[in-house]
Short mmCIF file of C-alpha atoms in Angstrom, two decimals:
data_model
loop_
_atom_site.label_atom_id
_atom_site.label_comp_id
_atom_site.label_asym_id
_atom_site.label_seq_id
_atom_site.Cartn_x
_atom_site.Cartn_y
_atom_site.Cartn_z
CA UNK A 1 -6.38 -3.82 17.75
CA UNK A 2 -6.41 -0.39 16.17
CA UNK A 3 -9.19 0.50 13.78
CA UNK A 4 -8.19 1.90 10.43
CA UNK A 5 -8.03 5.69 10.53
CA UNK A 6 -8.04 6.05 14.29
CA UNK A 7 -5.50 8.71 13.30
CA UNK A 8 -6.43 10.37 10.08
CA UNK A 9 -4.05 12.99 8.70
CA UNK A 10 -6.31 13.30 5.67
CA UNK A 11 -8.51 15.30 7.99
CA UNK A 12 -5.69 17.88 8.02
CA UNK A 13 -4.99 20.18 5.13
CA UNK A 14 -1.53 18.96 4.20
CA UNK A 15 0.37 22.01 2.98
CA UNK A 16 3.24 21.27 0.64
CA UNK A 17 4.61 24.76 -0.05
CA UNK A 18 7.76 26.32 -1.48
CA UNK A 19 10.11 26.82 1.49
CA UNK A 20 9.89 30.63 1.63
CA UNK A 21 6.13 30.27 2.14
CA UNK A 22 6.48 28.58 5.54
CA UNK A 23 5.89 31.21 8.21
CA UNK A 24 5.36 29.32 11.48
CA UNK A 25 7.70 26.40 12.07
CA UNK A 26 7.99 24.18 15.13
CA UNK A 27 11.21 22.22 15.63
CA UNK A 28 11.19 19.33 18.11
CA UNK A 29 14.63 18.26 19.25
CA UNK A 30 16.07 16.22 22.14
CA UNK A 31 18.44 18.93 23.40
CA UNK A 32 18.15 22.62 22.58
CA UNK A 33 21.93 23.01 22.08
CA UNK A 34 21.75 20.71 19.04
CA UNK A 35 19.87 23.33 17.03
CA UNK A 36 21.67 25.03 14.17
CA UNK A 37 19.71 28.28 13.90
CA UNK A 38 21.63 29.59 10.91
CA UNK A 39 20.89 26.50 8.88
CA UNK A 40 17.18 26.64 9.65
CA UNK A 41 16.95 30.33 8.78
CA UNK A 42 18.84 29.70 5.58
CA UNK A 43 16.37 27.02 4.49
CA UNK A 44 13.22 28.77 5.72
CA UNK A 45 14.07 32.46 5.31
CA UNK A 46 10.64 33.85 6.17
CA UNK A 47 9.82 31.59 9.09
CA UNK A 48 9.42 32.30 12.76
CA UNK A 49 10.73 29.30 14.68
CA UNK A 50 9.45 27.75 17.88
CA UNK A 51 11.48 25.03 19.59
CA UNK A 52 10.44 22.19 21.82
CA UNK A 53 13.12 20.20 23.64
CA UNK A 54 13.68 18.26 26.86
CA UNK A 55 14.74 19.75 30.18
CA UNK A 56 16.19 18.06 33.24
CA UNK A 57 15.07 20.51 35.96
CA UNK A 58 11.53 20.05 37.16
CA UNK A 59 10.53 23.72 36.97
CA UNK A 60 9.65 25.08 33.56
CA UNK A 61 11.59 28.33 33.01
CA UNK A 62 11.18 28.36 29.26
CA UNK A 63 10.18 31.62 27.61
CA UNK A 64 9.10 33.08 24.30
CA UNK A 65 9.27 30.60 21.42
CA UNK A 66 11.22 28.04 23.42
CA UNK A 67 9.28 25.25 25.04
CA UNK A 68 10.67 22.48 27.21
CA UNK A 69 9.36 19.17 28.46
CA UNK A 70 10.13 17.34 31.69
CA UNK A 71 8.94 13.79 32.28
CA UNK A 72 6.84 15.06 35.21
CA UNK A 73 4.91 17.38 32.88
CA UNK A 74 2.83 14.30 32.20
CA UNK A 75 0.66 12.63 34.80
CA UNK A 76 0.32 9.19 33.26
CA UNK A 77 -0.65 10.23 29.74
CA UNK A 78 -2.21 13.57 30.62
CA UNK A 79 -0.30 16.77 29.99
CA UNK A 80 -0.27 18.99 33.10
CA UNK A 81 2.04 21.83 32.06
CA UNK A 82 -0.14 24.83 31.07
CA UNK A 83 2.50 26.38 28.83
CA UNK A 84 2.80 23.15 26.88
CA UNK A 85 -0.96 22.77 26.77
CA UNK A 86 -1.10 26.17 25.08
CA UNK A 87 1.52 25.02 22.61
CA UNK A 88 -0.72 22.13 21.51
CA UNK A 89 -3.46 24.66 20.70
CA UNK A 90 -1.24 26.56 18.25
CA UNK A 91 -1.20 25.99 14.51
CA UNK A 92 2.05 25.67 12.57
CA UNK A 93 2.75 25.57 8.86
CA UNK A 94 5.50 23.04 9.40
CA UNK A 95 6.59 20.69 12.17
CA UNK A 96 10.11 19.28 11.99
CA UNK A 97 10.80 16.44 14.43
CA UNK A 98 14.53 15.96 14.97
CA UNK A 99 14.09 14.27 18.33
CA UNK A 100 15.79 10.90 18.54
CA UNK A 101 15.01 9.36 21.85
CA UNK A 102 12.28 10.89 23.99
CA UNK A 103 9.05 9.03 23.33
CA UNK A 104 7.06 11.60 25.33
CA UNK A 105 7.75 14.21 22.63
CA UNK A 106 5.75 12.12 20.15
CA UNK A 107 2.65 13.36 21.98
CA UNK A 108 3.25 16.79 20.46
CA UNK A 109 3.75 15.42 16.94
CA UNK A 110 0.37 13.76 17.24
CA UNK A 111 -1.51 16.59 18.90
CA UNK A 112 -0.15 19.76 17.36
CA UNK A 113 -1.90 21.00 14.27
CA UNK A 114 0.68 21.50 11.52
CA UNK A 115 0.25 21.76 7.77
CA UNK A 116 3.14 19.40 7.21
CA UNK A 117 4.95 17.05 9.58
CA UNK A 118 8.45 15.80 8.82
CA UNK A 119 10.36 13.21 10.82
CA UNK A 120 12.92 10.41 10.62
CA UNK A 121 12.50 6.70 9.97
CA UNK A 122 13.01 4.14 12.72
CA UNK A 123 10.49 5.74 15.01
CA UNK A 124 7.30 4.31 16.30
CA UNK A 125 4.24 6.05 14.89
CA UNK A 126 5.67 6.58 11.41
CA UNK A 127 2.12 7.20 10.28
CA UNK A 128 2.08 10.57 12.05
CA UNK A 129 4.47 12.08 9.52
CA UNK A 130 3.84 13.26 5.98
CA UNK A 131 7.49 12.90 5.03
CA UNK A 132 10.13 10.64 6.57
CA UNK A 133 13.84 10.84 6.00
CA UNK A 134 16.81 8.65 6.91
CA UNK A 135 18.16 9.17 10.41
CA UNK A 136 21.77 10.27 10.76
CA UNK A 137 24.20 10.94 13.60
CA UNK A 138 24.50 14.56 12.50
CA UNK A 139 21.45 16.79 12.84
CA UNK A 140 22.76 18.89 9.94
CA UNK A 141 22.61 15.85 7.66
CA UNK A 142 19.06 15.09 8.75
CA UNK A 143 17.93 18.68 8.08
CA UNK A 144 19.66 18.71 4.70
CA UNK A 145 18.00 15.44 3.76
CA UNK A 146 14.58 16.63 4.94
CA UNK A 147 14.84 19.83 2.94
CA UNK A 148 15.91 17.91 -0.15
CA UNK A 149 12.88 15.61 0.13
CA UNK A 150 10.58 18.53 0.80
CA UNK A 151 11.82 20.30 -2.34
CA UNK A 152 11.37 17.20 -4.50
CA UNK A 153 7.84 16.63 -3.27
CA UNK A 154 6.90 20.29 -3.61
CA UNK A 155 8.14 20.32 -7.21
CA UNK A 156 6.27 17.09 -8.01
CA UNK A 157 3.14 18.39 -6.38
CA UNK A 158 3.32 21.56 -8.45
CA UNK A 159 3.70 19.47 -11.60
CA UNK B 1 -17.37 -0.86 1.45
CA UNK B 2 -16.17 -3.63 -0.87
CA UNK B 3 -15.74 -7.04 0.77
CA UNK B 4 -12.41 -8.56 -0.24
CA UNK B 5 -12.58 -11.64 1.94
CA UNK B 6 -12.26 -14.88 0.00
CA UNK B 7 -11.23 -15.71 -3.55
CA UNK B 8 -10.57 -12.97 -6.08
CA UNK B 9 -9.52 -14.09 -9.54
CA UNK B 10 -7.04 -12.12 -11.63
CA UNK B 11 -8.77 -12.76 -14.95
CA UNK B 12 -6.84 -13.65 -18.09
CA UNK B 13 -7.59 -11.83 -21.35
CA UNK B 14 -8.52 -14.42 -24.01
CA UNK B 15 -7.14 -13.80 -27.49
CA UNK B 16 -8.12 -15.12 -30.91
CA UNK B 17 -5.51 -16.74 -33.13
CA UNK B 18 -4.99 -13.35 -34.85
CA UNK B 19 -4.15 -11.79 -31.42
CA UNK B 20 -7.35 -9.76 -31.23
CA UNK B 21 -9.36 -9.98 -28.01
CA UNK B 22 -11.74 -12.93 -27.93
CA UNK B 23 -14.75 -11.31 -26.29
CA UNK B 24 -16.95 -14.40 -26.53
CA UNK B 25 -14.45 -16.43 -24.50
CA UNK B 26 -14.14 -13.53 -22.07
CA UNK B 27 -17.90 -13.66 -21.50
CA UNK B 28 -17.71 -17.44 -21.04
CA UNK B 29 -14.88 -17.05 -18.53
CA UNK B 30 -16.78 -14.40 -16.56
CA UNK B 31 -19.80 -16.70 -16.16
CA UNK B 32 -17.59 -19.69 -15.38
CA UNK B 33 -16.00 -17.81 -12.48
CA UNK B 34 -19.25 -16.38 -11.13
CA UNK B 35 -20.99 -19.76 -11.31
CA UNK B 36 -18.17 -21.55 -9.50
CA UNK B 37 -17.91 -19.68 -6.25
CA UNK B 38 -15.45 -16.84 -6.90
CA UNK B 39 -16.00 -13.88 -4.56
CA UNK B 40 -14.72 -11.02 -6.72
CA UNK B 41 -13.19 -10.39 -10.14
CA UNK B 42 -9.90 -8.64 -10.84
CA UNK B 43 -9.73 -7.20 -14.35
CA UNK B 44 -6.50 -6.12 -16.03
CA UNK B 45 -3.99 -7.22 -13.51
CA UNK B 46 -0.78 -8.47 -15.07
CA UNK B 47 -2.42 -11.89 -15.49
CA UNK B 48 -4.76 -10.09 -17.90
CA UNK B 49 -1.63 -9.18 -19.89
CA UNK B 50 -2.29 -5.48 -19.21
CA UNK B 51 1.21 -4.39 -20.34
CA UNK B 52 0.41 -5.53 -23.90
CA UNK B 53 -3.10 -4.15 -24.19
CA UNK B 54 -3.91 -0.63 -25.35
CA UNK B 55 -5.95 1.63 -23.05
CA UNK B 56 -8.89 1.21 -25.41
CA UNK B 57 -8.61 -2.60 -25.29
CA UNK B 58 -8.36 -2.61 -21.51
CA UNK B 59 -11.53 -0.57 -21.20
CA UNK B 60 -13.30 -2.83 -23.72
CA UNK B 61 -12.36 -5.87 -21.61
CA UNK B 62 -13.57 -4.11 -18.48
CA UNK B 63 -16.82 -3.10 -20.14
CA UNK B 64 -17.49 -6.71 -21.20
CA UNK B 65 -16.85 -8.09 -17.72
CA UNK B 66 -19.03 -5.41 -16.10
CA UNK B 67 -21.92 -6.22 -18.45
CA UNK B 68 -21.66 -10.00 -18.00
CA UNK B 69 -21.24 -9.67 -14.26
CA UNK B 70 -24.38 -7.55 -14.03
CA UNK B 71 -23.56 -6.42 -10.51
CA UNK B 72 -23.27 -9.92 -9.07
CA UNK B 73 -19.66 -9.72 -7.85
CA UNK B 74 -17.42 -6.81 -6.89
CA UNK B 75 -14.96 -5.82 -9.61
CA UNK B 76 -11.39 -4.64 -9.04
CA UNK B 77 -9.54 -2.95 -11.92
CA UNK B 78 -5.76 -2.70 -12.32
CA UNK B 79 -4.20 0.75 -12.73
CA UNK B 80 -0.55 1.04 -11.79
CA UNK B 81 2.89 1.95 -12.97
CA UNK B 82 6.18 3.56 -12.11
CA UNK B 83 5.32 7.06 -13.32
CA UNK B 84 3.54 8.56 -10.33
CA UNK B 85 2.15 11.62 -12.08
CA UNK B 86 0.85 9.60 -15.01
CA UNK B 87 -0.85 6.98 -12.81
CA UNK B 88 -2.31 9.72 -10.62
CA UNK B 89 -3.76 11.38 -13.73
CA UNK B 90 -5.21 8.06 -14.93
CA UNK B 91 -6.84 7.53 -11.55
CA UNK B 92 -8.21 11.06 -11.40
CA UNK B 93 -9.80 10.61 -14.81
CA UNK B 94 -11.05 7.05 -14.25
CA UNK B 95 -14.79 7.06 -13.92
CA UNK B 96 -16.36 3.72 -14.84
CA UNK B 97 -19.51 2.70 -12.97
CA UNK B 98 -19.39 -0.93 -11.90
CA UNK B 99 -15.80 -0.88 -10.64
CA UNK B 100 -15.48 -1.16 -6.88
CA UNK B 101 -11.75 -0.76 -6.27
CA UNK B 102 -8.38 -0.27 -7.94
CA UNK B 103 -5.43 -2.65 -7.72
CA UNK B 104 -2.16 -0.73 -8.04
CA UNK B 105 1.25 -2.32 -8.26
CA UNK B 106 4.19 -0.88 -6.35
CA UNK B 107 6.44 1.12 -8.69
CA UNK B 108 8.68 -1.26 -10.60
CA UNK B 109 12.13 -1.00 -12.19
CA UNK B 110 13.04 2.35 -10.58
CA UNK B 111 13.81 0.73 -7.18
CA UNK B 112 12.50 3.67 -5.12
CA UNK B 113 13.19 4.10 -1.41
CA UNK B 114 10.48 3.21 1.11
CA UNK B 115 9.69 6.94 1.40
CA UNK B 116 9.43 7.09 -2.39
CA UNK B 117 6.96 4.18 -2.39
CA UNK B 118 4.98 5.85 0.40
CA UNK B 119 4.78 9.19 -1.42
CA UNK B 120 3.87 7.39 -4.69
CA UNK B 121 0.84 5.69 -3.15
CA UNK B 122 -0.09 8.73 -1.11
CA UNK B 123 -0.26 10.72 -4.34
CA UNK B 124 -2.37 8.00 -5.97
CA UNK B 125 -4.72 7.85 -2.99
CA UNK B 126 -5.21 11.62 -3.13
CA UNK B 127 -6.18 11.36 -6.80
CA UNK B 128 -8.38 8.27 -6.78
CA UNK B 129 -12.14 8.35 -6.42
CA UNK B 130 -12.11 4.61 -5.71
CA UNK B 131 -10.57 2.58 -2.89
CA UNK B 132 -7.06 1.32 -3.65
CA UNK B 133 -5.54 -2.10 -3.00
CA UNK B 134 -1.75 -2.01 -2.92
CA UNK B 135 0.15 -4.75 -4.73
CA UNK B 136 3.57 -5.76 -3.47
CA UNK B 137 5.37 -8.22 -5.72
CA UNK B 138 9.12 -7.81 -5.22
CA UNK B 139 9.93 -10.71 -7.56
CA UNK B 140 8.53 -8.68 -10.42
CA UNK B 141 9.08 -5.07 -9.32
CA UNK B 142 12.59 -5.53 -7.89
CA UNK B 143 11.66 -3.59 -4.76
CA UNK B 144 9.99 -4.82 -1.61
CA UNK B 145 7.42 -2.62 0.08
CA UNK B 146 8.23 -3.21 3.75
CA UNK B 147 5.52 -3.71 6.39
CA UNK B 148 6.37 -0.32 7.96
CA UNK B 149 5.52 1.40 4.68
CA UNK B 150 2.35 -0.60 4.11
CA UNK B 151 1.16 0.08 7.66
CA UNK B 152 1.95 3.77 7.36
CA UNK B 153 -0.17 3.91 4.20
CA UNK B 154 -2.92 1.87 5.84
CA UNK B 155 -3.06 4.28 8.75
CA UNK B 156 -2.74 7.54 6.85
CA UNK B 157 -4.75 7.08 3.64
CA UNK B 158 -8.42 6.46 4.17
CA UNK B 159 -9.01 4.99 0.73
CA UNK B 160 -6.12 2.52 0.82
CA UNK B 161 -8.08 -0.50 1.98
CA UNK B 162 -5.79 -3.47 1.58
CA UNK B 163 -2.73 -5.08 0.06
CA UNK B 164 -2.21 -7.93 -2.32
CA UNK B 165 0.98 -9.23 -0.77
CA UNK B 166 3.16 -11.45 -2.96
CA UNK B 167 6.47 -11.06 -1.16
CA UNK B 168 6.60 -14.83 -0.60
CA UNK B 169 7.69 -14.30 3.00
CA UNK B 170 5.15 -15.32 5.65
CA UNK B 171 7.27 -13.63 8.32
CA UNK B 172 6.75 -10.29 6.58
CA UNK B 173 3.04 -11.05 6.29
CA UNK B 174 2.80 -11.75 10.03
CA UNK B 175 4.38 -8.37 10.78
CA UNK B 176 1.64 -6.79 8.69
CA UNK B 177 -1.21 -8.77 10.20
CA UNK B 178 -0.01 -8.13 13.75
CA UNK B 179 -0.14 -4.33 13.46
CA UNK B 180 -2.69 -3.68 10.73
CA UNK B 181 -5.83 -1.61 11.28
CA UNK B 182 -8.80 -3.92 11.78
CA UNK B 183 -10.54 -3.23 8.47
CA UNK B 184 -7.40 -3.33 6.29
CA UNK B 185 -7.36 -6.38 3.98
CA UNK B 186 -4.27 -8.56 3.69
CA UNK B 187 -4.63 -10.67 0.56
CA UNK B 188 -2.24 -13.30 -0.72
CA UNK B 189 -0.85 -12.77 -4.20
CA UNK B 190 0.57 -16.28 -4.30
CA UNK B 191 -1.68 -19.27 -4.98
CA UNK B 192 0.67 -21.75 -3.34
CA UNK B 193 0.77 -19.72 -0.10
CA UNK B 194 -2.94 -18.95 0.09
CA UNK B 195 -3.70 -21.61 2.72
CA UNK B 196 -0.87 -20.79 5.15
CA UNK B 197 -1.58 -17.10 4.50
CA UNK B 198 -5.18 -17.46 5.70
CA UNK B 199 -4.07 -19.64 8.61
CA UNK B 200 -1.93 -16.80 9.97
CA UNK B 201 -4.78 -14.29 9.65
CA UNK B 202 -4.92 -13.27 5.98
CA UNK B 203 -8.21 -12.50 4.24
CA UNK B 204 -7.92 -14.59 1.10
CA UNK B 205 -6.16 -14.57 -2.24
CA UNK B 206 -6.12 -12.85 -5.60
CA UNK B 207 -5.54 -15.94 -7.64
CA UNK B 208 -4.34 -17.11 -11.03
CA UNK B 209 -5.28 -20.79 -10.65
CA UNK B 210 -8.79 -19.64 -9.76
CA UNK B 211 -9.29 -18.92 -13.50
CA UNK B 212 -9.09 -22.61 -14.26
CA UNK B 213 -10.15 -24.28 -11.02
CA UNK B 214 -12.54 -21.80 -9.41
CA UNK B 215 -14.61 -24.46 -7.67
CA UNK B 216 -11.77 -26.37 -6.03
CA UNK B 217 -9.89 -23.21 -5.11
CA UNK B 218 -12.92 -21.41 -3.69
CA UNK B 219 -13.73 -24.57 -1.70
CA UNK B 220 -10.21 -24.43 -0.28
CA UNK B 221 -10.44 -20.72 0.55
CA UNK B 222 -13.90 -21.06 2.11
CA UNK B 223 -12.80 -24.01 4.24
CA UNK B 224 -9.67 -22.17 5.36
CA UNK B 225 -11.64 -19.05 6.29
CA UNK B 226 -14.06 -21.26 8.24
CA UNK B 227 -11.15 -22.88 10.10
CA UNK B 228 -11.93 -26.26 8.52
CA UNK B 229 -8.27 -27.14 8.10
CA UNK B 230 -8.82 -30.78 7.04
CA UNK B 231 -11.02 -29.83 4.08
CA UNK B 232 -8.83 -26.85 3.20
CA UNK B 233 -5.73 -29.02 3.17
CA UNK B 234 -7.43 -31.58 0.93
CA UNK B 235 -8.24 -28.98 -1.74
CA UNK B 236 -4.89 -27.26 -1.28
CA UNK B 237 -2.96 -30.42 -2.13
CA UNK B 238 -5.34 -31.13 -4.99
CA UNK B 239 -4.42 -27.79 -6.62
CA UNK B 240 -0.82 -27.56 -5.41
CA UNK B 241 0.94 -29.73 -8.07
CA UNK B 242 -0.57 -27.62 -10.81
CA UNK B 243 0.61 -24.29 -9.46
CA UNK B 244 4.31 -24.82 -10.15
CA UNK B 245 3.64 -25.66 -13.79
CA UNK B 246 1.36 -22.65 -14.24
CA UNK B 247 4.22 -20.27 -13.60
CA UNK B 248 7.20 -22.23 -14.91
CA UNK B 249 7.07 -20.65 -18.38
CA UNK B 250 5.46 -17.29 -17.64
CA UNK B 251 2.04 -16.24 -16.48
CA UNK B 252 -0.65 -16.46 -17.98
CA UNK B 253 0.73 -18.93 -20.54
CA UNK B 254 0.28 -21.81 -18.06
CA UNK B 255 -3.23 -20.96 -16.90
CA UNK B 256 -4.35 -20.52 -20.51
CA UNK B 257 -3.47 -24.20 -21.06
CA UNK B 258 -5.82 -25.07 -18.19
CA UNK B 259 -8.57 -22.89 -19.66
CA UNK B 260 -8.07 -24.56 -23.04
CA UNK B 261 -8.40 -27.97 -21.34
CA UNK B 262 -11.79 -26.88 -19.98
CA UNK B 263 -12.79 -25.41 -23.34
CA UNK B 264 -13.13 -21.86 -22.08
CA UNK B 265 -10.42 -19.97 -23.96
CA UNK B 266 -7.66 -20.60 -26.49
CA UNK B 267 -4.03 -20.56 -25.39
CA UNK B 268 -2.95 -17.51 -27.40
CA UNK B 269 -0.71 -15.03 -25.57
CA UNK B 270 0.88 -11.83 -26.83
CA UNK B 271 4.65 -11.30 -27.02
CA UNK B 272 6.89 -11.27 -25.11
CA UNK B 273 5.05 -14.23 -23.61
CA UNK B 274 5.07 -17.50 -25.51
CA UNK B 275 2.91 -20.58 -25.24
CA UNK B 276 4.25 -23.20 -22.83
CA UNK B 277 6.42 -26.00 -24.16
CA UNK B 278 4.99 -29.38 -25.07
CA UNK B 279 6.60 -30.84 -21.93
CA UNK B 280 4.89 -28.36 -19.59
CA UNK B 281 1.63 -28.70 -21.46
CA UNK B 282 1.88 -32.48 -21.05
CA UNK B 283 2.42 -32.14 -17.32
CA UNK B 284 -0.51 -29.74 -16.93
CA UNK B 285 -2.83 -32.02 -18.88
CA UNK B 286 -1.67 -35.05 -16.90
CA UNK B 287 -2.43 -33.31 -13.58
CA UNK B 288 -5.83 -32.15 -14.83
CA UNK B 289 -6.66 -35.69 -16.03
CA UNK B 290 -6.04 -36.96 -12.52
CA UNK B 291 -8.07 -34.31 -10.65
#
């Protein structure tokens, strides 16, 4: 049985900021081709984006701000891929999890230090997220909904 | 950390015939509960008619109970509402020595989403100096806080330490108990379900009937927590017939009839509550005569 606060996000400094203030944003998504870059840049105009998605080939050829995960990057529950290990050491202002099906990607939601973590309902480990939104078939709808919630909470927090 | 295992009593607020607070009866009630095996006191829950008391009156009631209690039992105080910012402000400013935890009802009337409920309590937790006990009572709030939301709060907010669960659905309670963090309290908010609630792993009850029958009800709770099912069942069925009548014409009108029977308080309630009908009163008295 889990002890209360085995995971404690209160230990983090949760940063609810106006959207233009987010500078470093990590987007986790099942497949990289699902990303709508224009939409993200429109909502977070001053952000530099990093992306983490799945890959099918065993070798990791990802570069720059793009990171990819293969199931063999884990040996049991230990991460072996050096590039991904370095990713977990980075700090982000915002983590957006749009991934729908790969449970291995949850490792990064838990282990990456981000000021704010946003995800969708109907996932295990709901407690890892600061804000949850309704899942939808369209990624665009999910992003729109997340941004709407983020704005409401930021305004309330300011008040 | 406050121990919430056992019987907590949601105390009524006694009134004089002129509707002012009857502090002498309140003192009598406090001693009656402490002397008869109650484990902690809950002041200004809805059973204390908190919606019809001014802030000043609520604090006067709390002050009286704290003084009479003299540190013997833990005290839980009710602060809740459906205006997140206002409740958060109240919590941030609340600083009364002698109070061990806050009981806060899930936002009512507005029918928020589960995410809305989560963010509401997260805001309260961030503003409260004291531990918070959530209160889910869909029958009164018109929105059910689902186990996923409760568990998310339990796992993310250090000072949210338990829930008073009055959803009336033991299946929902089992989902909570199955996945809850070890030191998160699951407390029944329904007197009639307190025994089955403990049998499936709950920690006790925040009770209304405990105002009138603290001895019998604490005996039942103690026996249930000690896995003495025969004794627990005996006391459960002793109290059970009374419970229906306590709530049939609005709480705390029913329990105030019981307290009148035992000469502890008068039956006066403030509008919109009314005293129970002669028929209900007759049934309550008949049950008490046969206890």
